[in-house]
PDB file of C-alpha atoms in Angstrom:
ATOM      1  CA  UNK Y   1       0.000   0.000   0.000  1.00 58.00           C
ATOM      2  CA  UNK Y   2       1.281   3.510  -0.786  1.00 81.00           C
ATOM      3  CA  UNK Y   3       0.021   6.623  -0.235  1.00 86.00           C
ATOM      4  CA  UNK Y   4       0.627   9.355  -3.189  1.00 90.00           C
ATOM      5  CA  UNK Y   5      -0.503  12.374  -1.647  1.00 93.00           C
ATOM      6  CA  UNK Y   6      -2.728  13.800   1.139  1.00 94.00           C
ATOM      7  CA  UNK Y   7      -4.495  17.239   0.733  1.00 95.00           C
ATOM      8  CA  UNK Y   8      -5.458  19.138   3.774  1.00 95.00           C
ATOM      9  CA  UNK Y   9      -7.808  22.253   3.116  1.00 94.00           C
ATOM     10  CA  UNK Y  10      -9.720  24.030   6.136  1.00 94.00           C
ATOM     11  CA  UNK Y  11      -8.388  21.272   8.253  1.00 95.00           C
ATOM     12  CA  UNK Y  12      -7.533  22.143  12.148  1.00 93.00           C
ATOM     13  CA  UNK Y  13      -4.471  24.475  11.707  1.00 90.00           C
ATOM     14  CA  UNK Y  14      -4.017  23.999   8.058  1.00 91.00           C
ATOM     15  CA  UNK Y  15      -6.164  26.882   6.422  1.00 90.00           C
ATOM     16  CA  UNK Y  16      -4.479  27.217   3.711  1.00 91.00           C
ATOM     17  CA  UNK Y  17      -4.667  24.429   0.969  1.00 93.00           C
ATOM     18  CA  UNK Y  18      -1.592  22.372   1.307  1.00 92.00           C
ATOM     19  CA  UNK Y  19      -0.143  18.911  -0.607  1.00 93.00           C
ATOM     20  CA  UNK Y  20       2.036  16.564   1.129  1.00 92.00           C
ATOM     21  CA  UNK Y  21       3.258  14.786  -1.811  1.00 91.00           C
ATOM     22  CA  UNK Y  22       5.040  11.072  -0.308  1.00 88.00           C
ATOM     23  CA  UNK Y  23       7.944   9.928  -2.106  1.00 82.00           C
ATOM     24  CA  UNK Y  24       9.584   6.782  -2.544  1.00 82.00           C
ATOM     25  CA  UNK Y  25      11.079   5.159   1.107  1.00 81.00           C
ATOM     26  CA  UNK Y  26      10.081   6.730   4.462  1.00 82.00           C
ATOM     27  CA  UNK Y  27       8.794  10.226   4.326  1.00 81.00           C
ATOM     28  CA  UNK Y  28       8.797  12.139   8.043  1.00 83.00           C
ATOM     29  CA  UNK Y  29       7.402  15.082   9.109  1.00 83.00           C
ATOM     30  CA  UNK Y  30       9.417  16.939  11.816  1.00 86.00           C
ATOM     31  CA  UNK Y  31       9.204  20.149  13.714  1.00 86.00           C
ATOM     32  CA  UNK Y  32       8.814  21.787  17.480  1.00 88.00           C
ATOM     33  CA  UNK Y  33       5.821  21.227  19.269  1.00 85.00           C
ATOM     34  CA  UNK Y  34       3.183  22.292  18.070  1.00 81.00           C
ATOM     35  CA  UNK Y  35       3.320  22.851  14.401  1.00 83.00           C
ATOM     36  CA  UNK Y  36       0.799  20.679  13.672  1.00 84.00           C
ATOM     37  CA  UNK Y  37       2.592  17.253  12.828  1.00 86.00           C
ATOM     38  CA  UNK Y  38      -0.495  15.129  14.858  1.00 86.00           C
ATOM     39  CA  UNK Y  39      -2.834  16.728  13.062  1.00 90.00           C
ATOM     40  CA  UNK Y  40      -1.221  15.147   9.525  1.00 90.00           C
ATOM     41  CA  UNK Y  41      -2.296  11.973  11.524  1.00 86.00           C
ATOM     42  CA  UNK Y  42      -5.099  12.840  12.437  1.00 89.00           C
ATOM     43  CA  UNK Y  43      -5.976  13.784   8.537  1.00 91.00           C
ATOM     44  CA  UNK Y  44      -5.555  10.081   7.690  1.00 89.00           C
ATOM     45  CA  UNK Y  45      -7.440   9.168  10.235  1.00 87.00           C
ATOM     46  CA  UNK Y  46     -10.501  11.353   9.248  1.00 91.00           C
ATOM     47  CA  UNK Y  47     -10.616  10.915   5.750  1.00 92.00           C
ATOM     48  CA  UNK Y  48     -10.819   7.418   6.560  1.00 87.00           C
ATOM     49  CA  UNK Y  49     -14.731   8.006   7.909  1.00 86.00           C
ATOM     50  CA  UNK Y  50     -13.133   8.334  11.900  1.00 86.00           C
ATOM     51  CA  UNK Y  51     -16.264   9.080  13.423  1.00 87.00           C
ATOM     52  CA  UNK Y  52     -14.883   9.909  17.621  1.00 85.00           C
ATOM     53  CA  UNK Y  53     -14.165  13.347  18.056  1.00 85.00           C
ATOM     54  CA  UNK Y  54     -11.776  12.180  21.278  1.00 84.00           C
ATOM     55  CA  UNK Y  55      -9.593  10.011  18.841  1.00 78.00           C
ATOM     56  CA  UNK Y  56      -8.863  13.301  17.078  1.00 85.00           C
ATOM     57  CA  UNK Y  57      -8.383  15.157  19.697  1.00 84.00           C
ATOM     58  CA  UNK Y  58     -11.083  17.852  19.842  1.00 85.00           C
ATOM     59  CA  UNK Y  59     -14.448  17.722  22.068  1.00 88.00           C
ATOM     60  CA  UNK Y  60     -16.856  17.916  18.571  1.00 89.00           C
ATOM     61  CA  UNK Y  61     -16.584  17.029  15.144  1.00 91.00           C
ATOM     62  CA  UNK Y  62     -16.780  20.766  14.168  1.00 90.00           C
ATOM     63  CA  UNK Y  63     -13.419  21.238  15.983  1.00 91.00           C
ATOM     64  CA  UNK Y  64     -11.118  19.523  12.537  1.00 93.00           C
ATOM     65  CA  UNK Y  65     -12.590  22.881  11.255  1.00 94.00           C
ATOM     66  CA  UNK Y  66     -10.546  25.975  11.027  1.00 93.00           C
ATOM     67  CA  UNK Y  67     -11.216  27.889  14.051  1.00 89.00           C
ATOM     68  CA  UNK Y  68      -9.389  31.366  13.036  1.00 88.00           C
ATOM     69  CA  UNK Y  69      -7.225  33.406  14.429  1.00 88.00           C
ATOM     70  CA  UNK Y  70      -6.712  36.826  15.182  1.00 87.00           C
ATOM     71  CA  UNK Y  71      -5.476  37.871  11.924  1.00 88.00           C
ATOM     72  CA  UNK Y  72      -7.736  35.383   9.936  1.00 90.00           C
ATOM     73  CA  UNK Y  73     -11.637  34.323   9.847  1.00 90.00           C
ATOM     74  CA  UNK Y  74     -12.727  30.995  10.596  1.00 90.00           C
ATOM     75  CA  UNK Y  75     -13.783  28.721   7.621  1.00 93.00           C
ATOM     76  CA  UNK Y  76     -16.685  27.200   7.211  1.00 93.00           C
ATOM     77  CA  UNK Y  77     -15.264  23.681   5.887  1.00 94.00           C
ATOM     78  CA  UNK Y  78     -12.909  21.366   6.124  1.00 95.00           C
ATOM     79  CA  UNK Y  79     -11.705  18.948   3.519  1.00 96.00           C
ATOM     80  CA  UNK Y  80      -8.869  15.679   3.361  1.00 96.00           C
ATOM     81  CA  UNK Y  81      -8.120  14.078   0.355  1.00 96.00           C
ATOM     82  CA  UNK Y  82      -5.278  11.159   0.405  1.00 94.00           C
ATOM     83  CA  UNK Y  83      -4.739   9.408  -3.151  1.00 94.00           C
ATOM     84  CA  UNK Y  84      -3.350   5.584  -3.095  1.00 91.00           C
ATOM     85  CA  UNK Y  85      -1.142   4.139  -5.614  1.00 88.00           C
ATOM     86  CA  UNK Y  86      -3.312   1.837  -7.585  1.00 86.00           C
ATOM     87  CA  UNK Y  87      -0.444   1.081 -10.784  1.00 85.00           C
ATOM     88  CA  UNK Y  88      -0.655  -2.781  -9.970  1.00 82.00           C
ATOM     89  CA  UNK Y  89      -4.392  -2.825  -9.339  1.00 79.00           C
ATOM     90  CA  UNK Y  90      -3.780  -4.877  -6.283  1.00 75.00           C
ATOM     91  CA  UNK Y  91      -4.940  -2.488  -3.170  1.00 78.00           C
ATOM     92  CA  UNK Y  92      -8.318  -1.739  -4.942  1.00 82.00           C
ATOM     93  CA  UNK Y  93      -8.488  -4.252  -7.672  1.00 78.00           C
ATOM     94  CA  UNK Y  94     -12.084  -3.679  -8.545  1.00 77.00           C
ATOM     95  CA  UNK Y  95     -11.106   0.292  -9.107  1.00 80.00           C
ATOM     96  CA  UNK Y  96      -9.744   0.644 -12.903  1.00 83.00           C
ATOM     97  CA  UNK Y  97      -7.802   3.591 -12.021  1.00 86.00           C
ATOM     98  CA  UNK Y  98      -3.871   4.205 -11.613  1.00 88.00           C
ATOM     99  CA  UNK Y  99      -4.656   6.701  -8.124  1.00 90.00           C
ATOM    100  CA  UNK Y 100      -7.853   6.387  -5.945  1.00 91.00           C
ATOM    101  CA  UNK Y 101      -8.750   9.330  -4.137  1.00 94.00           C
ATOM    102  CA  UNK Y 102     -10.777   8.876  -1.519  1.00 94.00           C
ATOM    103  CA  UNK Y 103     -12.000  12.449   0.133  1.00 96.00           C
ATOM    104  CA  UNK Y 104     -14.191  13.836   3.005  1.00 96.00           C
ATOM    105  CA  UNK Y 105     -15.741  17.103   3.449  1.00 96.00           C
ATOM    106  CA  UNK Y 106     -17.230  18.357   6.838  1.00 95.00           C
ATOM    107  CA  UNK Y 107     -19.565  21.717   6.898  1.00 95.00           C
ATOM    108  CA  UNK Y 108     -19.752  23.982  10.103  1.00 92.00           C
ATOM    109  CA  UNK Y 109     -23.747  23.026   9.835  1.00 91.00           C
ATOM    110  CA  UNK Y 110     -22.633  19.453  10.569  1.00 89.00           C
ATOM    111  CA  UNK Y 111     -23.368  17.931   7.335  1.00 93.00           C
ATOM    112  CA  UNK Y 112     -20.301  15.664   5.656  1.00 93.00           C
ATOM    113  CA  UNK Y 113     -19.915  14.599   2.397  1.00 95.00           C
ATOM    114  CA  UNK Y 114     -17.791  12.043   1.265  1.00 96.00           C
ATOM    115  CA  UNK Y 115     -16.348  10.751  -2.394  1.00 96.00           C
ATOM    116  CA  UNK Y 116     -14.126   8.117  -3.810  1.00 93.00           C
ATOM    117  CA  UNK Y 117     -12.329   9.463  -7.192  1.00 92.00           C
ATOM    118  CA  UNK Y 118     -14.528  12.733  -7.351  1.00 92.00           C
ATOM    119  CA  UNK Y 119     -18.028  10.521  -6.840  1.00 93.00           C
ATOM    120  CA  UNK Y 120     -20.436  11.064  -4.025  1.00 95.00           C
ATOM    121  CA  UNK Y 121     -20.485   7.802  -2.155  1.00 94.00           C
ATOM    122  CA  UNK Y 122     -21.431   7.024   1.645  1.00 93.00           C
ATOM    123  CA  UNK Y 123     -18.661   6.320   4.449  1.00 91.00           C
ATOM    124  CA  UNK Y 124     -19.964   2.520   4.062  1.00 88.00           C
ATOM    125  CA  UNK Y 125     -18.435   2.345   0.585  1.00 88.00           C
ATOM    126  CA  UNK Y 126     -14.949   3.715   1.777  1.00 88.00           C
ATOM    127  CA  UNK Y 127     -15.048   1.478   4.992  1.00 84.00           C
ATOM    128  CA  UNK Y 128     -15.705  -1.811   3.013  1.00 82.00           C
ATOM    129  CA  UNK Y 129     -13.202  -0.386  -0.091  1.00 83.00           C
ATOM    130  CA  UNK Y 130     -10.484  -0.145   2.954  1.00 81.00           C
ATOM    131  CA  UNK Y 131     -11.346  -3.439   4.754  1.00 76.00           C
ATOM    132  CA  UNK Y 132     -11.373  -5.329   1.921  1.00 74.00           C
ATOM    133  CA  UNK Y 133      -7.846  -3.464   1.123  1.00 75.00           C
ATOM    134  CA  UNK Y 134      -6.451  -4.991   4.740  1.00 68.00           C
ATOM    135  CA  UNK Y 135      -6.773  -0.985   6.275  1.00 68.00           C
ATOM    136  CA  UNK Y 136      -9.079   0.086   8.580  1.00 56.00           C
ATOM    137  CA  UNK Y 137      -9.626   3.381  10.350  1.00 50.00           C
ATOM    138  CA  UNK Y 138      -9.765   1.708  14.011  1.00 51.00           C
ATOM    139  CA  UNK Y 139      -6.809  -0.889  13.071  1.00 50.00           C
ATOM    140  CA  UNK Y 140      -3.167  -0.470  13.843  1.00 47.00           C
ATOM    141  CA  UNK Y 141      -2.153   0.729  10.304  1.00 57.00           C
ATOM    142  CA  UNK Y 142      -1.627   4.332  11.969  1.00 62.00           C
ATOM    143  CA  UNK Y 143      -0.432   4.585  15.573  1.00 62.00           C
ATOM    144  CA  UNK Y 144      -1.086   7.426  17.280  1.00 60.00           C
ATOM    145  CA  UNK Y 145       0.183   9.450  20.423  1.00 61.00           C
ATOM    146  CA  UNK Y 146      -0.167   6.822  23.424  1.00 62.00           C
ATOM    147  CA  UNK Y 147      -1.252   3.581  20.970  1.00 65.00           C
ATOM    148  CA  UNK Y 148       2.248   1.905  21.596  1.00 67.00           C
ATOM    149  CA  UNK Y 149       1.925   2.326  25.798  1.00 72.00           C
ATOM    150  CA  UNK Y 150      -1.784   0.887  24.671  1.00 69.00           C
ATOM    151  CA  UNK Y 151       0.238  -2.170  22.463  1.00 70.00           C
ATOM    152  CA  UNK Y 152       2.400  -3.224  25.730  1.00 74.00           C
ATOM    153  CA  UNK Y 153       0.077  -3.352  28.297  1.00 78.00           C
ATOM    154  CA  UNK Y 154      -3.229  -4.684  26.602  1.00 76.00           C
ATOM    155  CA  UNK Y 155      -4.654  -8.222  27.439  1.00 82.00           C
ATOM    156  CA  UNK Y 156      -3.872 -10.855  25.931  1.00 81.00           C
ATOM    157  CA  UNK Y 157      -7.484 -10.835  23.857  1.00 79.00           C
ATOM    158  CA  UNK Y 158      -6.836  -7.551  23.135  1.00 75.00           C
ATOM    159  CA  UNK Y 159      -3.234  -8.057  21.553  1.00 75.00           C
ATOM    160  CA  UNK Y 160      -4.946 -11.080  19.503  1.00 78.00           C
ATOM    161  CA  UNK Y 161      -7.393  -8.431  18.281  1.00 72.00           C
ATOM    162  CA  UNK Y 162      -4.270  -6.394  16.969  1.00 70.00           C
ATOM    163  CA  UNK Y 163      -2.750  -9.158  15.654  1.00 73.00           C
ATOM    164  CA  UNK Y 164      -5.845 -10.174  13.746  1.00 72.00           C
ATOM    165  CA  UNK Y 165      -6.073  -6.676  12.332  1.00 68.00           C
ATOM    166  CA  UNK Y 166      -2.368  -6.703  11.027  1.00 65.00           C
ATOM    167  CA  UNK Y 167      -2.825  -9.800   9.580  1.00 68.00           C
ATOM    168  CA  UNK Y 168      -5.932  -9.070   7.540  1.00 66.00           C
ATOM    169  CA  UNK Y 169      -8.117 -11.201   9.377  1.00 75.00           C
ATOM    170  CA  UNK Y 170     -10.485  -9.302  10.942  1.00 69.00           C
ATOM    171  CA  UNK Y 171     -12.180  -8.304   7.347  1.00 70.00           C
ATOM    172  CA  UNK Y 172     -13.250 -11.872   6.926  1.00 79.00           C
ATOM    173  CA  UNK Y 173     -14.548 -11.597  11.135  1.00 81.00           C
ATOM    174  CA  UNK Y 174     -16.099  -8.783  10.270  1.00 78.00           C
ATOM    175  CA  UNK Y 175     -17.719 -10.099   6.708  1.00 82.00           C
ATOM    176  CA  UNK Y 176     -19.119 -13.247   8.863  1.00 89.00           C
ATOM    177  CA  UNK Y 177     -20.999 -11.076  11.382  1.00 88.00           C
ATOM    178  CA  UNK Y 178     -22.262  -9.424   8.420  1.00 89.00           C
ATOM    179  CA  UNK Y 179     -23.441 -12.382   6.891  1.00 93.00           C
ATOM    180  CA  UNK Y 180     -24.885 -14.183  10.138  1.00 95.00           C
ATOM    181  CA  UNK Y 181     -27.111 -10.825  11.099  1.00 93.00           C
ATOM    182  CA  UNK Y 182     -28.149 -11.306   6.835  1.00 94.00           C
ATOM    183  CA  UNK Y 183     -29.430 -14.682   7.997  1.00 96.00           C
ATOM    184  CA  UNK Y 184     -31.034 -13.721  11.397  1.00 96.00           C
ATOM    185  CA  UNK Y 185     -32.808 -11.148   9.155  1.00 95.00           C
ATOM    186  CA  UNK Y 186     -34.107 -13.522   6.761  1.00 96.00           C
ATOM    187  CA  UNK Y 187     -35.093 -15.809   9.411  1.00 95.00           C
ATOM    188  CA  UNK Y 188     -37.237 -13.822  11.396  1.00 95.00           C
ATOM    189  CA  UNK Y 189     -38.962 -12.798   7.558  1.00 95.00           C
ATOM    190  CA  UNK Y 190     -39.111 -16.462   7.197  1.00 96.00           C
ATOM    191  CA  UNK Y 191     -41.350 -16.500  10.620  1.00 95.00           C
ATOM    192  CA  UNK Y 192     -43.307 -13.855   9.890  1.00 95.00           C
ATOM    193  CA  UNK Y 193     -44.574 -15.282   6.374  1.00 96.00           C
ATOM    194  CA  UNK Y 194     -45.357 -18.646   7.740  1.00 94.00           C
ATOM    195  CA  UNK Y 195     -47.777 -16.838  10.665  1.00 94.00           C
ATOM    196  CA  UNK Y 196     -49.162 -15.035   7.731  1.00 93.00           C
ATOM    197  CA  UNK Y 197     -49.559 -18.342   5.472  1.00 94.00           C
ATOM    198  CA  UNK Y 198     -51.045 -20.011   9.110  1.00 93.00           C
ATOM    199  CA  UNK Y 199     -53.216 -17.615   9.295  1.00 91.00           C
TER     200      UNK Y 199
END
């Protein structure tokens, strides 16, 4: 998996429209306290469909938005983009594209929109696009601020849970459940048409 590029417009202290373009090897972002470097992070994490304001550090959704300053308005949106490398087709196969951009936009009046490759789509559609691409939002792909302390000291059950995740398990866990509450749906229609037919 490789990330080509992540766009941050409107976004916590990133007003301005600005392109962090990720080249071959390790790209790191550096700087004093302060500068904003968590909030790159926390970028990924939101265009991603992260839904807990906590995990992003802020006390409301509306706080990823550009809050102003004393020499500059507040905004009245924020919006991430981050475009994958799709060359070899095998992150997103079913996407016939060389770069999939998947993008969220968040308005002051609470409403979010979201859109894979310029499309409107629903989070859904970028959660199971991820999954089924081995990343997901609440996995350890990204570790934040306090996630390794988290890594050390977790149970045993909770360390398999990681493990699962890096391994690309927990998409086929997760595709069961899906399947099994498909069933208990279909069941309980099942019941309910042979009451009708009894009656």
């Amino acid at each position: 998996m490789k990330f080509k590029k992540l766009s941050l417009a409107g976004f916590k202290s990133f007003a301005n429209k600005l392109d962090i373009k990720f080249g071959e090897g390790i790209t790191a972002i550096v700087g004093p306290n302060g500068c904003g470097k968590s909030n790159v992070a926390d970028a990924v994490r939101w265009v991603l469909g992260e839904q807990s304001a906590k995990l992003l550090r802020g006390s409301s959704m509306s706080d990823v938005i550009f809050n102003g300053t004393k020499k500059r308005g507040a905004l009245s949106y924020a919006e991430v983009s981050l475009t994958f490398d799709n060359k070899n087709k095998s992150l997103f196969p079913s996407y016939d594209y060389e770069e999939v951009v998947i993008t969220r936009k968040l308005f002051r009046s609470g409403e979010s929109e979201y859109y894979i490759n310029g499309s409107l789509c629903r989070l859904r559609n970028i959660t199971e696009m991820m999954r089924d691409a081995g990343f997901a939002r609440e996995g350890y792909t990204i570790i934040g601020q306090g996630k390794v302390t988290e890594l050390i000291s977790s149970k045993p059950e909770d360390r398999r849970s990681i493990f699962e995740e890096a391994a690309g398990i927990s998409k086929y866990k997760y595709k069961k459940v899906e399947a099994e509450r498909r069933i208990e749906r279909v069941r309980t229609n099942l019941t309910q048409i042979n009451m009708l037919i009894d009656e």
